[in-house]
mmCIF file with all atom_site columns, C-alpha atoms in Angstrom:
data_model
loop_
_atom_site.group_PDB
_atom_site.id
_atom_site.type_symbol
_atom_site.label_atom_id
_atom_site.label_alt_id
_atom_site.label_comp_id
_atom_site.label_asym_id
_atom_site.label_entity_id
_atom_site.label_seq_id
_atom_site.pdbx_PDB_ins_code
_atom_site.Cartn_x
_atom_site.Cartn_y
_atom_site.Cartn_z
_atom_site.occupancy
_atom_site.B_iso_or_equiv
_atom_site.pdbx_formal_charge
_atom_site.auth_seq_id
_atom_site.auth_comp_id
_atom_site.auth_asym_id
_atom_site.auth_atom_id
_atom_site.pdbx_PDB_model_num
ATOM 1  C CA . UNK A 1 1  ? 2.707   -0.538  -21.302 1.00 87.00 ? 1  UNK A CA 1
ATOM 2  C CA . UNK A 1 2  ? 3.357   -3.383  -18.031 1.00 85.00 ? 2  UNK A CA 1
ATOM 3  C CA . UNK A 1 3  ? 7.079   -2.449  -18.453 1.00 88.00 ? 3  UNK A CA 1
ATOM 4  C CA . UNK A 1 4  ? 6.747   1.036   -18.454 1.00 86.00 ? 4  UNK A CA 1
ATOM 5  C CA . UNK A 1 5  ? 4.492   0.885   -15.781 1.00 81.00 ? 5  UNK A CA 1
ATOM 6  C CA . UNK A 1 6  ? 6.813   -2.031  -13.395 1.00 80.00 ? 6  UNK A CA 1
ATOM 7  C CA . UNK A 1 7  ? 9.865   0.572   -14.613 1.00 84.00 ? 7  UNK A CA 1
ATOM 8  C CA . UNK A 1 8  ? 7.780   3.519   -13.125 1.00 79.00 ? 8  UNK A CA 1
ATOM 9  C CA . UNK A 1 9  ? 6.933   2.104   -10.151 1.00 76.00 ? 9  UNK A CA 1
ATOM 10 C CA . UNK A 1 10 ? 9.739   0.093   -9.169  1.00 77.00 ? 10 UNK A CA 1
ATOM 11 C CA . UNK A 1 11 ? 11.749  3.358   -9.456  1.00 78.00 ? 11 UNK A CA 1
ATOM 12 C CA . UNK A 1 12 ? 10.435  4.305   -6.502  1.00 74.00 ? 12 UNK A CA 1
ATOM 13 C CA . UNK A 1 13 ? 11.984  1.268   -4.409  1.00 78.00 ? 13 UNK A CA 1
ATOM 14 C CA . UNK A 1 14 ? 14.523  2.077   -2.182  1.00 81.00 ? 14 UNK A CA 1
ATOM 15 C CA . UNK A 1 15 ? 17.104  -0.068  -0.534  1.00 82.00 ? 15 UNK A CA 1
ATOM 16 C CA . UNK A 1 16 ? 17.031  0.138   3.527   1.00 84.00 ? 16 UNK A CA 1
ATOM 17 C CA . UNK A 1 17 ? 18.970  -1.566  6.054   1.00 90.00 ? 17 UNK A CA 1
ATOM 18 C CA . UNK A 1 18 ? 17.225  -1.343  9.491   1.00 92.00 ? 18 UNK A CA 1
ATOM 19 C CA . UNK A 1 19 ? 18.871  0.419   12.208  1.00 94.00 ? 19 UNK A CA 1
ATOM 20 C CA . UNK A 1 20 ? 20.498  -1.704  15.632  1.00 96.00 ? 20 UNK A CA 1
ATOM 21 C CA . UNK A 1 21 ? 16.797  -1.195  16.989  1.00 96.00 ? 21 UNK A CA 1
ATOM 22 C CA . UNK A 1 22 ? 15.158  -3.052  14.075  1.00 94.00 ? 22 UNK A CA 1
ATOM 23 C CA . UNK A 1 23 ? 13.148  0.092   12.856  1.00 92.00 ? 23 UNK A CA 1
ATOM 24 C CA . UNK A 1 24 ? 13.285  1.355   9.192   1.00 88.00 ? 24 UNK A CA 1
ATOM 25 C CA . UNK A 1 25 ? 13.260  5.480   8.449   1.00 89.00 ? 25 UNK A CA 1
ATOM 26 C CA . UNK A 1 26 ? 10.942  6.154   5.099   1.00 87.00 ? 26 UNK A CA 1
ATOM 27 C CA . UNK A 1 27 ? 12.883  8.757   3.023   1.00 86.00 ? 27 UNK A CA 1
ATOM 28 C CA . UNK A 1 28 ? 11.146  11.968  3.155   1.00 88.00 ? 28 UNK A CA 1
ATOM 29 C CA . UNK A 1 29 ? 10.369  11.825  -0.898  1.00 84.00 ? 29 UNK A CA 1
ATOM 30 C CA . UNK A 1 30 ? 8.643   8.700   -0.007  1.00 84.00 ? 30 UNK A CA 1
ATOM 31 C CA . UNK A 1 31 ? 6.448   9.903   2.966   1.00 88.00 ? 31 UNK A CA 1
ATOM 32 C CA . UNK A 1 32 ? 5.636   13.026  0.770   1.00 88.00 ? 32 UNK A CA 1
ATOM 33 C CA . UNK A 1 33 ? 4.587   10.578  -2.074  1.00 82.00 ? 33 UNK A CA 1
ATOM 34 C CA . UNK A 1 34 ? 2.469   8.688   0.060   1.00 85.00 ? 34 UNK A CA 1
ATOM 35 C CA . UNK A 1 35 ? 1.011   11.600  1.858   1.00 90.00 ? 35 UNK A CA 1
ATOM 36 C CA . UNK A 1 36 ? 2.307   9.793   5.122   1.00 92.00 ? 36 UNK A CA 1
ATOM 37 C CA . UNK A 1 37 ? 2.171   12.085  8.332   1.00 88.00 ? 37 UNK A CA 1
ATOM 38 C CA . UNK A 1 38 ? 2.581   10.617  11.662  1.00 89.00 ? 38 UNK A CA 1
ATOM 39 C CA . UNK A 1 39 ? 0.127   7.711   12.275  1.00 94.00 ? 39 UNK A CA 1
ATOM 40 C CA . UNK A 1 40 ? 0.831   4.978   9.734   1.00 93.00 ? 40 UNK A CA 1
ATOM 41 C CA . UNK A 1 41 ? -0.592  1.711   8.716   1.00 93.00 ? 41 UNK A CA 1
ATOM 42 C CA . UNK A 1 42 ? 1.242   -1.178  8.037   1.00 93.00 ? 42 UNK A CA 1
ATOM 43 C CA . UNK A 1 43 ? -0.999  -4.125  6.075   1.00 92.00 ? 43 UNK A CA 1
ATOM 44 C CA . UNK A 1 44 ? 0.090   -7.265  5.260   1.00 90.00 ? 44 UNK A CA 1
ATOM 45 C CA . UNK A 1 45 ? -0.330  -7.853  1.290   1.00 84.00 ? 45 UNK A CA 1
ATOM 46 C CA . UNK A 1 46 ? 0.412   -11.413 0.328   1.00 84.00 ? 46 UNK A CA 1
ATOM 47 C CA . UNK A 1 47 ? 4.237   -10.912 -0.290  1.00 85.00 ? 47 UNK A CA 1
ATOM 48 C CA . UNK A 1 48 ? 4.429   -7.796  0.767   1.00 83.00 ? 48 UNK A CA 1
ATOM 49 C CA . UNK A 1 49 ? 3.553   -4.877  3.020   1.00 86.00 ? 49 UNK A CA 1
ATOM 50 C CA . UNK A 1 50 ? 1.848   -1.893  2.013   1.00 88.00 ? 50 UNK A CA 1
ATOM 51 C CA . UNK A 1 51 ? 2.526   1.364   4.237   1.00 90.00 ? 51 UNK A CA 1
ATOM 52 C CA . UNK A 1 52 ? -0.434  3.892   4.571   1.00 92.00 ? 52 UNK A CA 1
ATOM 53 C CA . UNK A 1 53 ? -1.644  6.810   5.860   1.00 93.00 ? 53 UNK A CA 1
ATOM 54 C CA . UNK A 1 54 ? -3.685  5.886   8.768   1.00 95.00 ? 54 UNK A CA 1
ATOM 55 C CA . UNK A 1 55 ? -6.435  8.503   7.699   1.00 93.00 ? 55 UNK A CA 1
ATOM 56 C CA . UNK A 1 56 ? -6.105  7.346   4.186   1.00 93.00 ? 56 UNK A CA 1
ATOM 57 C CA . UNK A 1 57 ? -6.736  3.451   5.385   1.00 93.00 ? 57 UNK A CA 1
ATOM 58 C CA . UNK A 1 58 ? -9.992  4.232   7.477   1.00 92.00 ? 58 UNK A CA 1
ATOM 59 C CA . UNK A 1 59 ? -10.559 6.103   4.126   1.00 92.00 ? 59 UNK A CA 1
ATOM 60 C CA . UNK A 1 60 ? -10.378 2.707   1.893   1.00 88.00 ? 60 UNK A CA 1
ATOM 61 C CA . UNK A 1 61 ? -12.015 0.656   4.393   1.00 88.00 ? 61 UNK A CA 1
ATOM 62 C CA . UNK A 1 62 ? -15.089 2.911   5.148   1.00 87.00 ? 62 UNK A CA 1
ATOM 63 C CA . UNK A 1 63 ? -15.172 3.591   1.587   1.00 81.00 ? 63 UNK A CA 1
ATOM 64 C CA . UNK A 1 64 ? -18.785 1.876   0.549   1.00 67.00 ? 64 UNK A CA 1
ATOM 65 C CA . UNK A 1 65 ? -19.244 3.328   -3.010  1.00 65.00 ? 65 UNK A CA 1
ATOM 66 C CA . UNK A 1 66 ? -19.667 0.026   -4.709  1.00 64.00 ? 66 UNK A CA 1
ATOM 67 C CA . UNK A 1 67 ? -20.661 -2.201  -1.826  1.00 64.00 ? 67 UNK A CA 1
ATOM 68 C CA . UNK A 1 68 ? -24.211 -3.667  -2.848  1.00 69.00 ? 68 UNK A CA 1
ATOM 69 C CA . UNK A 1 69 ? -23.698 -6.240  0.098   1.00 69.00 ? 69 UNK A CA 1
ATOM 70 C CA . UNK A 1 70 ? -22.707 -8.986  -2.414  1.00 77.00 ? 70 UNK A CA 1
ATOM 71 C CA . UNK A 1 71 ? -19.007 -10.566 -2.389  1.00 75.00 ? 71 UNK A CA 1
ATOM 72 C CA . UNK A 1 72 ? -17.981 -10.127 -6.163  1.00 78.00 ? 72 UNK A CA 1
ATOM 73 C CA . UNK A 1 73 ? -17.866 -13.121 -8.272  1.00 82.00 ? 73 UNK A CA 1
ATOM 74 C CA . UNK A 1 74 ? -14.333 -13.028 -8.634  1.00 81.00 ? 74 UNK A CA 1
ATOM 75 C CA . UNK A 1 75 ? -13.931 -13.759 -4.236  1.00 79.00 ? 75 UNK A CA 1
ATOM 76 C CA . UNK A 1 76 ? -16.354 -16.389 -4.320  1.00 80.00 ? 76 UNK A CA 1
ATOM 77 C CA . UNK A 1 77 ? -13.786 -19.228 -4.728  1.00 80.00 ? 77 UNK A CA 1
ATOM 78 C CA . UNK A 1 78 ? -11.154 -17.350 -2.608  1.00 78.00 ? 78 UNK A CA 1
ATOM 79 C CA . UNK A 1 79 ? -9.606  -19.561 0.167   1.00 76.00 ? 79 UNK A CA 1
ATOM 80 C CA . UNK A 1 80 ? -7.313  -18.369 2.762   1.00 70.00 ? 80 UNK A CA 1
#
């Protein structure tokens, strides 16, 4: 099931080589995937970026479903 799922989403990747300016474009399947529109988000993800929607970000962030105020267990330990 991890294979199937790395296969999946590592299907996805696409290879980009940035333009004289530095700048990347986002194939269009990939924006529509990622319901990007204009304003983006880029966040820094240990080895990695993730792009997002901006609107989709504030989303996550603001999003207090499960916050009882209490840092899970599993941060407690987390140094950075």
């Amino acid at each position: 099931k991890v294979l199937r799922f790395l296969r999946i989403f590592r299907g996805y990747a696409v290879d980009m080589e940035p333009d004289s300016a530095g700048r990347i474009n986002i194939p269009a399947e990939s924006r529509e995937y990622a319901g990007l529109d204009k304003k983006i988000m880029i966040i820094g993800a240990g080895n990695h970026y993730e792009v997002w929607d901006a609107d989709a970000w504030d989303a996550f962030v603001n999003d207090d479903q499960d916050d009882d105020g209490e840092m899970p267990e599993e941060l407690k330990g987390l140094t950075i």
